[in-house]
C-alpha cells in the first residue's frame, strides 16, 4: 500500500517525461534512420563522420568553449562582488531582469548597436576612426552570446558563494594565506559545484546556438545548431538534421555527466 501511495504522486511526472522527453528523442532517432524518400538507411550516420561535419562539430565545441570561458571570467568576479554588497539580492535581480526580455529582441538590438551606423561606430567616428563592420564577425557573435548567458552563469555561482561559510576564509587568513591562496585553496574549491552548474547551463545551450549565429554572425559561424536548422528548413533533409540532433543530444548528456554534481557523504 505504501509503495502504491508513493507511486501515485509520481505518475503525472512519469507521463510528462514519457510524452515530452522520451517520445521526442525516440522520434528524432527514428527520423535519423530515414533518407529523403523515407527508406531505412545508415548513410546519415556515415555522413556525419565526414570531414565537413567533424570540422563543424569541432567548431561548435570551440565556440561553446570560448563563450563559456568568457562568461565564467565575467560572472565569477561579479557574483563574488554581489555577495559583498549590502543589497545583494536586489542587485542580483537587476542582473536577472534582462534575461526576461525576448532573445530575438535583444539580438535585433545588438544588430543596431553593432551596425555600420550604430552608436559604437558613431562614437568611434567622434575620434576620427573610420566606421567598420562589427557585425558578422567572431567578436560580435561571442560578445552577444556571452551577454545573453551571463545571468545564467552568475546565479549558481552566486548561490554557492552566498552559502560559503565565512569562518573558513577567516581561518585561512589566520593561518597566513594571502588573498590569492585563500581563493585558490578555499573559496574556489568550495564553490566548484556552482561553477559546474554554470558551465552546464552555458556550454550546452552555446553548443546548439543557431539564431544568434544567423543574425549576428551571418554565415561566418556555422555550428551544429545552424546545421540542424539548414537541414530541416532549407535542404528539407529531416534524416540528416535528426542525425545531427542525435549526436548533439549525446554530447549534451556527456557534458551533463562530466559536470554533474557528486554527492559527498559524511556529517553536515
GROMACS .gro file of C-alpha atoms in nm:
model
  268
    1UNK     CA    1   0.000   0.000   0.000
    2UNK     CA    2   0.284   0.237   0.086
    3UNK     CA    3   0.452   0.172  -0.250
    4UNK     CA    4   0.128   0.242  -0.436
    5UNK     CA    5   0.081   0.566  -0.244
    6UNK     CA    6   0.437   0.671  -0.327
    7UNK     CA    7   0.393   0.595  -0.698
    8UNK     CA    8   0.066   0.787  -0.717
    9UNK     CA    9   0.212   1.143  -0.698
   10UNK     CA   10   0.491   1.042  -0.940
   11UNK     CA   11   0.251   0.925  -1.210
   12UNK     CA   12   0.193   1.273  -1.371
   13UNK     CA   13   0.570   1.330  -1.386
   14UNK     CA   14   0.626   0.990  -1.547
   15UNK     CA   15   0.363   1.069  -1.811
   16UNK     CA   16   0.518   1.413  -1.868
   17UNK     CA   17   0.869   1.269  -1.913
   18UNK     CA   18   0.739   0.994  -2.140
   19UNK     CA   19   0.544   1.232  -2.367
   20UNK     CA   20   0.773   1.536  -2.376
   21UNK     CA   21   1.123   1.392  -2.321
   22UNK     CA   22   1.145   1.026  -2.420
   23UNK     CA   23   0.897   1.033  -2.710
   24UNK     CA   24   1.059   1.332  -2.889
   25UNK     CA   25   1.404   1.174  -2.854
   26UNK     CA   26   1.275   0.845  -2.997
   27UNK     CA   27   1.112   1.038  -3.282
   28UNK     CA   28   1.442   1.213  -3.360
   29UNK     CA   29   1.624   0.878  -3.359
   30UNK     CA   30   1.358   0.732  -3.591
   31UNK     CA   31   1.389   1.014  -3.845
   32UNK     CA   32   1.768   0.989  -3.833
   33UNK     CA   33   1.737   0.640  -3.981
   34UNK     CA   34   1.544   0.759  -4.287
   35UNK     CA   35   1.663   0.901  -4.617
   36UNK     CA   36   1.491   1.165  -4.831
   37UNK     CA   37   1.250   0.904  -4.967
   38UNK     CA   38   1.159   0.770  -4.624
   39UNK     CA   39   1.360   0.448  -4.660
   40UNK     CA   40   1.569   0.297  -4.381
   41UNK     CA   41   1.938   0.391  -4.407
   42UNK     CA   42   2.253   0.437  -4.203
   43UNK     CA   43   2.401   0.676  -4.457
   44UNK     CA   44   2.315   0.978  -4.241
   45UNK     CA   45   2.538   0.848  -3.962
   46UNK     CA   46   2.815   0.775  -4.211
   47UNK     CA   47   2.785   1.129  -4.348
   48UNK     CA   48   2.816   1.276  -4.000
   49UNK     CA   49   3.166   1.131  -3.971
   50UNK     CA   50   3.275   1.303  -4.291
   51UNK     CA   51   3.535   1.578  -4.267
   52UNK     CA   52   3.277   1.856  -4.316
   53UNK     CA   53   3.059   1.756  -4.020
   54UNK     CA   54   3.352   1.666  -3.796
   55UNK     CA   55   3.501   2.010  -3.863
   56UNK     CA   56   3.165   2.166  -3.786
   57UNK     CA   57   3.146   1.970  -3.460
   58UNK     CA   58   3.492   2.084  -3.352
   59UNK     CA   59   3.400   2.443  -3.446
   60UNK     CA   60   3.084   2.421  -3.235
   61UNK     CA   61   3.278   2.292  -2.935
   62UNK     CA   62   3.542   2.563  -2.982
   63UNK     CA   63   3.290   2.847  -2.987
   64UNK     CA   64   3.095   2.694  -2.697
   65UNK     CA   65   3.420   2.670  -2.501
   66UNK     CA   66   3.510   3.034  -2.572
   67UNK     CA   67   3.161   3.155  -2.481
   68UNK     CA   68   3.164   2.954  -2.157
   69UNK     CA   69   3.516   3.068  -2.069
   70UNK     CA   70   3.448   3.440  -2.118
   71UNK     CA   71   3.114   3.410  -1.941
   72UNK     CA   72   3.283   3.246  -1.642
   73UNK     CA   73   3.559   3.510  -1.636
   74UNK     CA   74   3.297   3.785  -1.614
   75UNK     CA   75   3.042   3.603  -1.398
   76UNK     CA   76   3.260   3.474  -1.114
   77UNK     CA   77   3.403   3.812  -1.003
   78UNK     CA   78   3.059   3.967  -1.048
   79UNK     CA   79   2.896   3.702  -0.831
   80UNK     CA   80   3.170   3.740  -0.572
   81UNK     CA   81   3.125   4.118  -0.557
   82UNK     CA   82   2.748   4.077  -0.533
   83UNK     CA   83   2.784   3.865  -0.217
   84UNK     CA   84   2.980   4.152  -0.060
   85UNK     CA   85   2.725   4.425  -0.137
   86UNK     CA   86   2.463   4.544   0.108
   87UNK     CA   87   2.156   4.474  -0.106
   88UNK     CA   88   2.294   4.170  -0.289
   89UNK     CA   89   1.963   4.014  -0.383
   90UNK     CA   90   1.836   4.343  -0.525
   91UNK     CA   91   2.147   4.378  -0.742
   92UNK     CA   92   2.113   4.015  -0.846
   93UNK     CA   93   1.758   4.086  -0.957
   94UNK     CA   94   1.881   4.377  -1.172
   95UNK     CA   95   2.120   4.135  -1.345
   96UNK     CA   96   1.847   3.875  -1.397
   97UNK     CA   97   1.583   4.116  -1.534
   98UNK     CA   98   1.744   4.147  -1.884
   99UNK     CA   99   1.710   3.769  -1.924
  100UNK     CA  100   1.332   3.816  -1.915
  101UNK     CA  101   1.345   4.009  -2.241
  102UNK     CA  102   1.280   3.806  -2.553
  103UNK     CA  103   1.602   3.670  -2.701
  104UNK     CA  104   1.506   3.779  -3.052
  105UNK     CA  105   1.451   4.139  -2.937
  106UNK     CA  106   1.791   4.150  -2.768
  107UNK     CA  107   1.955   4.007  -3.078
  108UNK     CA  108   1.798   4.272  -3.303
  109UNK     CA  109   1.904   4.540  -3.053
  110UNK     CA  110   2.266   4.429  -3.094
  111UNK     CA  111   2.227   4.440  -3.471
  112UNK     CA  112   2.154   4.810  -3.431
  113UNK     CA  113   2.434   4.863  -3.179
  114UNK     CA  114   2.699   4.685  -3.386
  115UNK     CA  115   2.572   4.810  -3.722
  116UNK     CA  116   2.777   5.027  -3.954
  117UNK     CA  117   2.576   5.332  -3.848
  118UNK     CA  118   2.522   5.220  -3.490
  119UNK     CA  119   2.626   5.402  -3.171
  120UNK     CA  120   2.962   5.223  -3.143
  121UNK     CA  121   3.075   5.338  -3.486
  122UNK     CA  122   2.928   5.683  -3.421
  123UNK     CA  123   3.134   5.707  -3.103
  124UNK     CA  124   3.446   5.590  -3.288
  125UNK     CA  125   3.386   5.850  -3.560
  126UNK     CA  126   3.397   6.127  -3.300
  127UNK     CA  127   3.764   6.034  -3.253
  128UNK     CA  128   3.830   6.028  -3.627
  129UNK     CA  129   3.812   5.649  -3.661
  130UNK     CA  130   3.655   5.521  -3.981
  131UNK     CA  131   3.335   5.313  -3.938
  132UNK     CA  132   3.393   4.940  -3.951
  133UNK     CA  133   3.158   4.645  -3.979
  134UNK     CA  134   3.142   4.483  -3.636
  135UNK     CA  135   2.852   4.260  -3.726
  136UNK     CA  136   2.910   3.922  -3.893
  137UNK     CA  137   3.235   3.866  -3.705
  138UNK     CA  138   3.353   3.618  -3.442
  139UNK     CA  139   3.381   3.903  -3.194
  140UNK     CA  140   3.018   4.013  -3.228
  141UNK     CA  141   2.893   3.655  -3.207
  142UNK     CA  142   3.089   3.571  -2.891
  143UNK     CA  143   3.014   3.909  -2.730
  144UNK     CA  144   2.637   3.877  -2.775
  145UNK     CA  145   2.637   3.513  -2.664
  146UNK     CA  146   2.836   3.598  -2.350
  147UNK     CA  147   2.599   3.885  -2.271
  148UNK     CA  148   2.299   3.653  -2.301
  149UNK     CA  149   2.445   3.372  -2.087
  150UNK     CA  150   2.599   3.583  -1.810
  151UNK     CA  151   2.288   3.581  -1.582
  152UNK     CA  152   2.263   3.201  -1.608
  153UNK     CA  153   2.627   3.166  -1.505
  154UNK     CA  154   2.604   3.419  -1.222
  155UNK     CA  155   2.305   3.265  -1.043
  156UNK     CA  156   2.455   2.922  -0.948
  157UNK     CA  157   2.793   3.076  -0.864
  158UNK     CA  158   2.624   3.344  -0.651
  159UNK     CA  159   2.428   3.078  -0.463
  160UNK     CA  160   2.744   2.876  -0.399
  161UNK     CA  161   2.937   3.181  -0.278
  162UNK     CA  162   2.647   3.302  -0.065
  163UNK     CA  163   2.633   2.966   0.115
  164UNK     CA  164   3.008   2.962   0.177
  165UNK     CA  165   3.090   2.966   0.548
  166UNK     CA  166   3.294   3.287   0.602
  167UNK     CA  167   3.473   3.136   0.904
  168UNK     CA  168   3.662   2.911   0.662
  169UNK     CA  169   3.800   3.219   0.486
  170UNK     CA  170   3.889   3.381   0.817
  171UNK     CA  171   4.065   3.060   0.927
  172UNK     CA  172   4.274   3.057   0.608
  173UNK     CA  173   4.374   3.419   0.667
  174UNK     CA  174   4.466   3.343   1.029
  175UNK     CA  175   4.688   3.061   0.909
  176UNK     CA  176   4.884   3.303   0.692
  177UNK     CA  177   4.722   3.251   0.350
  178UNK     CA  178   4.710   3.557   0.126
  179UNK     CA  179   4.408   3.651  -0.089
  180UNK     CA  180   4.520   3.450  -0.391
  181UNK     CA  181   4.599   3.139  -0.187
  182UNK     CA  182   4.270   3.170   0.002
  183UNK     CA  183   4.079   3.191  -0.323
  184UNK     CA  184   4.272   2.906  -0.485
  185UNK     CA  185   4.271   2.667  -0.189
  186UNK     CA  186   3.946   2.756  -0.008
  187UNK     CA  187   3.691   2.971  -0.194
  188UNK     CA  188   3.708   2.823  -0.544
  189UNK     CA  189   3.716   2.452  -0.439
  190UNK     CA  190   3.417   2.506  -0.210
  191UNK     CA  191   3.218   2.678  -0.486
  192UNK     CA  192   3.318   2.445  -0.769
  193UNK     CA  193   2.972   2.288  -0.781
  194UNK     CA  194   2.822   2.628  -0.859
  195UNK     CA  195   3.080   2.672  -1.135
  196UNK     CA  196   2.990   2.330  -1.277
  197UNK     CA  197   2.621   2.418  -1.278
  198UNK     CA  198   2.701   2.746  -1.453
  199UNK     CA  199   2.908   2.563  -1.713
  200UNK     CA  200   2.619   2.324  -1.775
  201UNK     CA  201   2.361   2.597  -1.837
  202UNK     CA  202   2.605   2.789  -2.057
  203UNK     CA  203   2.806   2.534  -2.255
  204UNK     CA  204   2.512   2.312  -2.351
  205UNK     CA  205   2.292   2.589  -2.500
  206UNK     CA  206   2.600   2.752  -2.658
  207UNK     CA  207   2.670   2.424  -2.837
  208UNK     CA  208   2.334   2.441  -3.015
  209UNK     CA  209   2.301   2.813  -3.092
  210UNK     CA  210   2.151   2.893  -3.429
  211UNK     CA  211   1.954   3.219  -3.415
  212UNK     CA  212   2.245   3.430  -3.291
  213UNK     CA  213   2.480   3.268  -3.540
  214UNK     CA  214   2.238   3.356  -3.819
  215UNK     CA  215   2.156   3.716  -3.720
  216UNK     CA  216   2.479   3.833  -3.554
  217UNK     CA  217   2.748   3.621  -3.721
  218UNK     CA  218   2.577   3.579  -4.058
  219UNK     CA  219   2.733   3.288  -4.246
  220UNK     CA  220   3.073   3.339  -4.082
  221UNK     CA  221   2.997   3.096  -3.798
  222UNK     CA  222   2.841   2.756  -3.872
  223UNK     CA  223   2.761   2.540  -3.569
  224UNK     CA  224   2.567   2.219  -3.511
  225UNK     CA  225   2.256   2.422  -3.428
  226UNK     CA  226   2.289   2.612  -3.756
  227UNK     CA  227   2.338   2.286  -3.947
  228UNK     CA  228   2.021   2.138  -3.795
  229UNK     CA  229   1.826   2.449  -3.896
  230UNK     CA  230   1.959   2.432  -4.252
  231UNK     CA  231   1.886   2.061  -4.289
  232UNK     CA  232   1.527   2.095  -4.167
  233UNK     CA  233   1.426   2.430  -4.319
  234UNK     CA  234   1.648   2.470  -4.626
  235UNK     CA  235   1.757   2.127  -4.750
  236UNK     CA  236   1.440   1.959  -4.620
  237UNK     CA  237   1.658   1.663  -4.523
  238UNK     CA  238   1.495   1.564  -4.196
  239UNK     CA  239   1.704   1.249  -4.171
  240UNK     CA  240   2.037   1.433  -4.169
  241UNK     CA  241   1.902   1.704  -3.943
  242UNK     CA  242   1.779   1.441  -3.697
  243UNK     CA  243   2.115   1.263  -3.712
  244UNK     CA  244   2.297   1.583  -3.613
  245UNK     CA  245   2.039   1.630  -3.336
  246UNK     CA  246   2.105   1.276  -3.207
  247UNK     CA  247   2.476   1.346  -3.174
  248UNK     CA  248   2.402   1.684  -3.019
  249UNK     CA  249   2.186   1.511  -2.756
  250UNK     CA  250   2.466   1.261  -2.689
  251UNK     CA  251   2.715   1.545  -2.647
  252UNK     CA  252   2.481   1.719  -2.405
  253UNK     CA  253   2.436   1.404  -2.196
  254UNK     CA  254   2.813   1.353  -2.178
  255UNK     CA  255   2.864   1.714  -2.070
  256UNK     CA  256   2.598   1.678  -1.801
  257UNK     CA  257   2.766   1.360  -1.673
  258UNK     CA  258   3.108   1.524  -1.679
  259UNK     CA  259   2.997   1.839  -1.494
  260UNK     CA  260   2.736   1.670  -1.276
  261UNK     CA  261   2.743   1.717  -0.903
  262UNK     CA  262   2.875   1.430  -0.695
  263UNK     CA  263   2.709   1.367  -0.362
  264UNK     CA  264   2.950   1.359  -0.072
  265UNK     CA  265   2.899   1.155   0.235
  266UNK     CA  266   2.985   1.246   0.591
  267UNK     CA  267   2.837   1.467   0.854
  268UNK     CA  268   2.691   1.807   0.775
   0.00000   0.00000   0.00000
